[in-house]
Backbone as a chain_set.jsonl record, in Angstrom:
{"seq": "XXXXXXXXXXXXXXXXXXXXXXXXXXXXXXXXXXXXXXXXXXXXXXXXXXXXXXXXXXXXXXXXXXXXX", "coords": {"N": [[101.084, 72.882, 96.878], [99.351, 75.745, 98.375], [97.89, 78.208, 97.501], [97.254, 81.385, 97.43], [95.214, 84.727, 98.667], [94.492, 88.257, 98.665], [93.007, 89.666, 101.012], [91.89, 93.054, 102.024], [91.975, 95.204, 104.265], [90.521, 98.385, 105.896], [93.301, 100.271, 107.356], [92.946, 100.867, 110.187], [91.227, 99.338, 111.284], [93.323, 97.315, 110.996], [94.985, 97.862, 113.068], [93.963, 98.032, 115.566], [92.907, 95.139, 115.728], [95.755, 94.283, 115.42], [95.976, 95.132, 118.454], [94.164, 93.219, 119.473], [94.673, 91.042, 119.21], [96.751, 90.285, 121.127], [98.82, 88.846, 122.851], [97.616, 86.273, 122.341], [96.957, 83.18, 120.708], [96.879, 83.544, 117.945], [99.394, 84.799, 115.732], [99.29, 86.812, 113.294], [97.378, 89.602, 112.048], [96.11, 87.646, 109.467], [96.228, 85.259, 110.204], [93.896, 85.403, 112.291], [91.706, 85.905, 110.735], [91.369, 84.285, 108.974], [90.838, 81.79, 110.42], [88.613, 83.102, 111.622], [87.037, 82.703, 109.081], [87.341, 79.97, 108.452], [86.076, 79.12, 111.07], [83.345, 80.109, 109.996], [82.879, 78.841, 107.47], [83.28, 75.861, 108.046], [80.899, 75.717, 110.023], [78.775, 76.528, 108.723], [78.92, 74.441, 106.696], [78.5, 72.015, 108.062], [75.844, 72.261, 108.838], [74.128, 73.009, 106.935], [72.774, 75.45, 106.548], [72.947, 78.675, 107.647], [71.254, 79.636, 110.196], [68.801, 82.728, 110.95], [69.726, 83.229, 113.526], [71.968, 82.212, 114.078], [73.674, 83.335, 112.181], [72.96, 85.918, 112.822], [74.639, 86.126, 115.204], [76.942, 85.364, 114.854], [77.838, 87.961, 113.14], [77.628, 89.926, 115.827], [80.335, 88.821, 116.732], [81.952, 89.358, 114.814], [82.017, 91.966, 114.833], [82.107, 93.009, 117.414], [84.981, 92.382, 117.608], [85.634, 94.319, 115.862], [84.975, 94.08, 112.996], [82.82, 94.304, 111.843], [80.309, 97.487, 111.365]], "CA": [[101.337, 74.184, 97.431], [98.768, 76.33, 98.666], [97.926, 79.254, 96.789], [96.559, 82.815, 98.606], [94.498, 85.604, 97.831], [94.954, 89.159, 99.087], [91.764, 90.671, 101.65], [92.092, 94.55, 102.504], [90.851, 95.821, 105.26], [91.412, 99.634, 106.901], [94.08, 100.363, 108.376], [92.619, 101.304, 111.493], [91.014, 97.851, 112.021], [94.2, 96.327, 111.095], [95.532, 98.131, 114.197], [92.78, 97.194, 116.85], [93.043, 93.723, 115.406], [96.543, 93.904, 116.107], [95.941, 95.172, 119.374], [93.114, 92.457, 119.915], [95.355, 89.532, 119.386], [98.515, 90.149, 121.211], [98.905, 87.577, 124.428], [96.683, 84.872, 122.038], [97.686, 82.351, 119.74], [97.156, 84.315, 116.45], [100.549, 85.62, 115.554], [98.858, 88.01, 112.474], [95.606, 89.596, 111.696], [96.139, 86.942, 108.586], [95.947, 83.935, 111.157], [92.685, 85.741, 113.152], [91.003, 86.172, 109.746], [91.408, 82.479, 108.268], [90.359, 80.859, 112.037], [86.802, 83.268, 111.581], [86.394, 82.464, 108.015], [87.381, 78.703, 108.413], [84.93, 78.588, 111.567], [81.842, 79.791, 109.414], [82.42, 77.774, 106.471], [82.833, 74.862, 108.815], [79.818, 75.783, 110.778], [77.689, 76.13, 107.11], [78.779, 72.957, 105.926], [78.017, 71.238, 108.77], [74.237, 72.983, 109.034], [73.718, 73.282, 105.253], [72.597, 76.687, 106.095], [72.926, 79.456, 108.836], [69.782, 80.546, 110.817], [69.014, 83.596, 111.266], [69.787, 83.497, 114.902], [73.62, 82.078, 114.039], [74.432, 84.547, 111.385], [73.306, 87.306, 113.879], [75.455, 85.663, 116.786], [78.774, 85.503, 114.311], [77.499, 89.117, 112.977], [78.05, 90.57, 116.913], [81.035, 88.682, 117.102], [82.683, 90.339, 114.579], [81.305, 93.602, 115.354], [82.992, 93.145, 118.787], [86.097, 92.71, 116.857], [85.535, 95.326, 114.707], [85.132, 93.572, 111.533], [81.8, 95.14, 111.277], [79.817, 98.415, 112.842]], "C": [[100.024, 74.976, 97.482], [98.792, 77.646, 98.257], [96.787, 79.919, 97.802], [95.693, 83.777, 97.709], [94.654, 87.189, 99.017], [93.274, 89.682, 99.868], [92.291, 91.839, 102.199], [91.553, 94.484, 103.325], [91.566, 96.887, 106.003], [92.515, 99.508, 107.821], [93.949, 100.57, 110.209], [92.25, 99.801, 112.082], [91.601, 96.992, 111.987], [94.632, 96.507, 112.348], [95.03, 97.396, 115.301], [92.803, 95.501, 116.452], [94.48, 92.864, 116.321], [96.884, 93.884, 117.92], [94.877, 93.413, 120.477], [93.706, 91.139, 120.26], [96.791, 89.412, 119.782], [97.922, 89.557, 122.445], [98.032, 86.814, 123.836], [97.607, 84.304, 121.519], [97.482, 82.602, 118.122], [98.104, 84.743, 116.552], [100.431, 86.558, 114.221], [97.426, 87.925, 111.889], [95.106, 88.312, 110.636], [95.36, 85.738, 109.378], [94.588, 84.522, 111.568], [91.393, 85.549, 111.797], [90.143, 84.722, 109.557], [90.748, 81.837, 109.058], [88.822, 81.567, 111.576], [86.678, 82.655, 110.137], [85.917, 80.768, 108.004], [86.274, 78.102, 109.671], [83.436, 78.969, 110.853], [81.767, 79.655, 108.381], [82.065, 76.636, 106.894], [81.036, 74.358, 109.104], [78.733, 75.466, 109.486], [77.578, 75.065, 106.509], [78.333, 71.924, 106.534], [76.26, 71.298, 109.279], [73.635, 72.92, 107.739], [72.985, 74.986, 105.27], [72.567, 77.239, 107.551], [71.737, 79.367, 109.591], [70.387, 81.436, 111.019], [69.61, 84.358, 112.478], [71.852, 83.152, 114.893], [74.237, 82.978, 113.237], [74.316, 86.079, 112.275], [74.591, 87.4, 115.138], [76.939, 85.918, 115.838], [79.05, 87.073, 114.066], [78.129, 90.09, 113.971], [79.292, 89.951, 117.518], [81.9, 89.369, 116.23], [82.755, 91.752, 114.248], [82.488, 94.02, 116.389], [84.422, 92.983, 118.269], [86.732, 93.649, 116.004], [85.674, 94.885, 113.071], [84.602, 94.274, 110.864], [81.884, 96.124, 112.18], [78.342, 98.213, 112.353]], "O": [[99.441, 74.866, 96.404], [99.745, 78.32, 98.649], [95.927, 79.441, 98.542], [95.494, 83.71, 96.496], [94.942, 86.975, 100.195], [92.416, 90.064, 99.073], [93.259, 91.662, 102.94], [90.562, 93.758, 103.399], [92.651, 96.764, 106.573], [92.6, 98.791, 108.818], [94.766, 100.408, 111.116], [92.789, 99.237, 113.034], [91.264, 95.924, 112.497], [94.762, 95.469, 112.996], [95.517, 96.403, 115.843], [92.633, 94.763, 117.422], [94.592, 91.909, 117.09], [97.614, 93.116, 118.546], [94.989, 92.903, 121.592], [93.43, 90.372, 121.184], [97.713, 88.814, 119.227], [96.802, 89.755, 122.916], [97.286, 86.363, 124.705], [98.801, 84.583, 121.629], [97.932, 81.858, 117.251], [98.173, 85.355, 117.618], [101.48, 87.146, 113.959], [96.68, 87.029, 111.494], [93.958, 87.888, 110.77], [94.194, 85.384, 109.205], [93.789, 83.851, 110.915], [90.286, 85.072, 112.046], [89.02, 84.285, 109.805], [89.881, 81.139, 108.532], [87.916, 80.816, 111.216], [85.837, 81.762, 110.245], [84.811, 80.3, 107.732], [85.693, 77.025, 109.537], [82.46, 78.256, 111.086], [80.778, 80.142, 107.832], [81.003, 76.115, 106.553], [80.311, 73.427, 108.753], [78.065, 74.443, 109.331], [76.592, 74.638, 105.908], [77.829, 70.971, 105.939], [75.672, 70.458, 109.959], [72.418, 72.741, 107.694], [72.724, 75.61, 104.241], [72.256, 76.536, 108.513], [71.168, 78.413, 109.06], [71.593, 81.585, 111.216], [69.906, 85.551, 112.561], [72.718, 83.742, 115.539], [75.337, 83.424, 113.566], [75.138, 86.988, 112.387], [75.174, 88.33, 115.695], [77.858, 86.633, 116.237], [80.066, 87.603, 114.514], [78.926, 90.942, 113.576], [79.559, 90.3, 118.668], [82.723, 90.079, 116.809], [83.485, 92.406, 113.503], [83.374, 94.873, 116.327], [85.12, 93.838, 118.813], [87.881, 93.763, 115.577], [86.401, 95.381, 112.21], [84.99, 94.848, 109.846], [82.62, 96.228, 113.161], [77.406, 98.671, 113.009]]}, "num_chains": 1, "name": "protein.A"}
Protein backbone atom coordinates (compact mmCIF):
# COMPACT_ATOMS: atom_id res chain seq x y z
CA UNK A 1 0.00 0.00 0.00
CA UNK A 2 1.19 3.26 -0.83
CA UNK A 3 1.53 5.68 1.78
CA UNK A 4 0.99 9.82 1.13
CA UNK A 5 2.12 12.91 2.47
CA UNK A 6 0.14 16.14 2.66
CA UNK A 7 1.69 19.45 0.28
CA UNK A 8 -0.16 22.91 0.93
CA UNK A 9 -0.32 25.25 -1.37
CA UNK A 10 -2.61 28.76 -1.42
CA UNK A 11 -5.68 28.66 -2.04
CA UNK A 12 -5.64 30.89 -4.83
CA UNK A 13 -3.20 28.68 -6.83
CA UNK A 14 -5.25 25.79 -5.95
CA UNK A 15 -7.99 27.60 -7.92
CA UNK A 16 -6.02 28.61 -11.18
CA UNK A 17 -4.65 25.10 -11.04
CA UNK A 18 -8.04 23.98 -10.99
CA UNK A 19 -8.93 26.18 -13.65
CA UNK A 20 -5.66 25.13 -15.61
CA UNK A 21 -6.51 21.51 -15.76
CA UNK A 22 -10.08 21.19 -16.66
CA UNK A 23 -10.54 19.61 -20.45
CA UNK A 24 -6.93 17.57 -19.62
CA UNK A 25 -6.27 14.36 -18.22
CA UNK A 26 -5.46 15.45 -14.60
CA UNK A 27 -8.65 14.95 -12.71
CA UNK A 28 -7.02 16.95 -9.34
CA UNK A 29 -4.42 19.49 -8.64
CA UNK A 30 -3.05 16.15 -6.63
CA UNK A 31 -2.65 14.27 -10.09
CA UNK A 32 -0.96 17.72 -11.87
CA UNK A 33 1.43 17.92 -8.89
CA UNK A 34 2.76 14.15 -8.77
CA UNK A 35 3.10 14.14 -12.99
CA UNK A 36 5.60 17.61 -12.35
CA UNK A 37 7.31 16.17 -9.44
CA UNK A 38 7.58 12.58 -10.96
CA UNK A 39 8.85 14.31 -14.33
CA UNK A 40 11.85 16.09 -12.48
CA UNK A 41 12.90 13.34 -10.39
CA UNK A 42 12.81 11.23 -13.51
CA UNK A 43 14.59 13.79 -15.52
CA UNK A 44 17.48 14.04 -12.41
CA UNK A 45 17.94 10.52 -12.26
CA UNK A 46 18.33 10.06 -15.61
CA UNK A 47 21.03 13.23 -15.91
CA UNK A 48 22.54 12.74 -12.42
CA UNK A 49 22.14 16.39 -12.19
CA UNK A 50 20.08 19.37 -13.66
CA UNK A 51 21.91 22.14 -15.65
CA UNK A 52 21.43 25.23 -15.12
CA UNK A 53 19.67 25.76 -18.35
CA UNK A 54 17.00 22.70 -17.38
CA UNK A 55 16.25 23.83 -13.92
CA UNK A 56 15.57 27.35 -15.43
CA UNK A 57 13.32 25.77 -18.30
CA UNK A 58 11.17 23.61 -15.50
CA UNK A 59 11.49 26.95 -13.21
CA UNK A 60 9.32 28.99 -16.21
CA UNK A 61 7.23 26.15 -16.52
CA UNK A 62 5.97 26.26 -13.33
CA UNK A 63 5.87 29.88 -13.13
CA UNK A 64 3.48 29.66 -16.14
CA UNK A 65 1.44 27.49 -13.97
CA UNK A 66 1.71 29.45 -11.16
CA UNK A 67 3.63 27.28 -8.95
CA UNK A 68 6.15 29.97 -8.75
CA UNK A 69 6.33 34.05 -9.38
Amino acid sequence: MTEYTTVSIPKELAERVDETIEGTSFSSTSDLVRFLLRSIVIQHQRQGQLTEAEFEEIADQLTDLGYLK
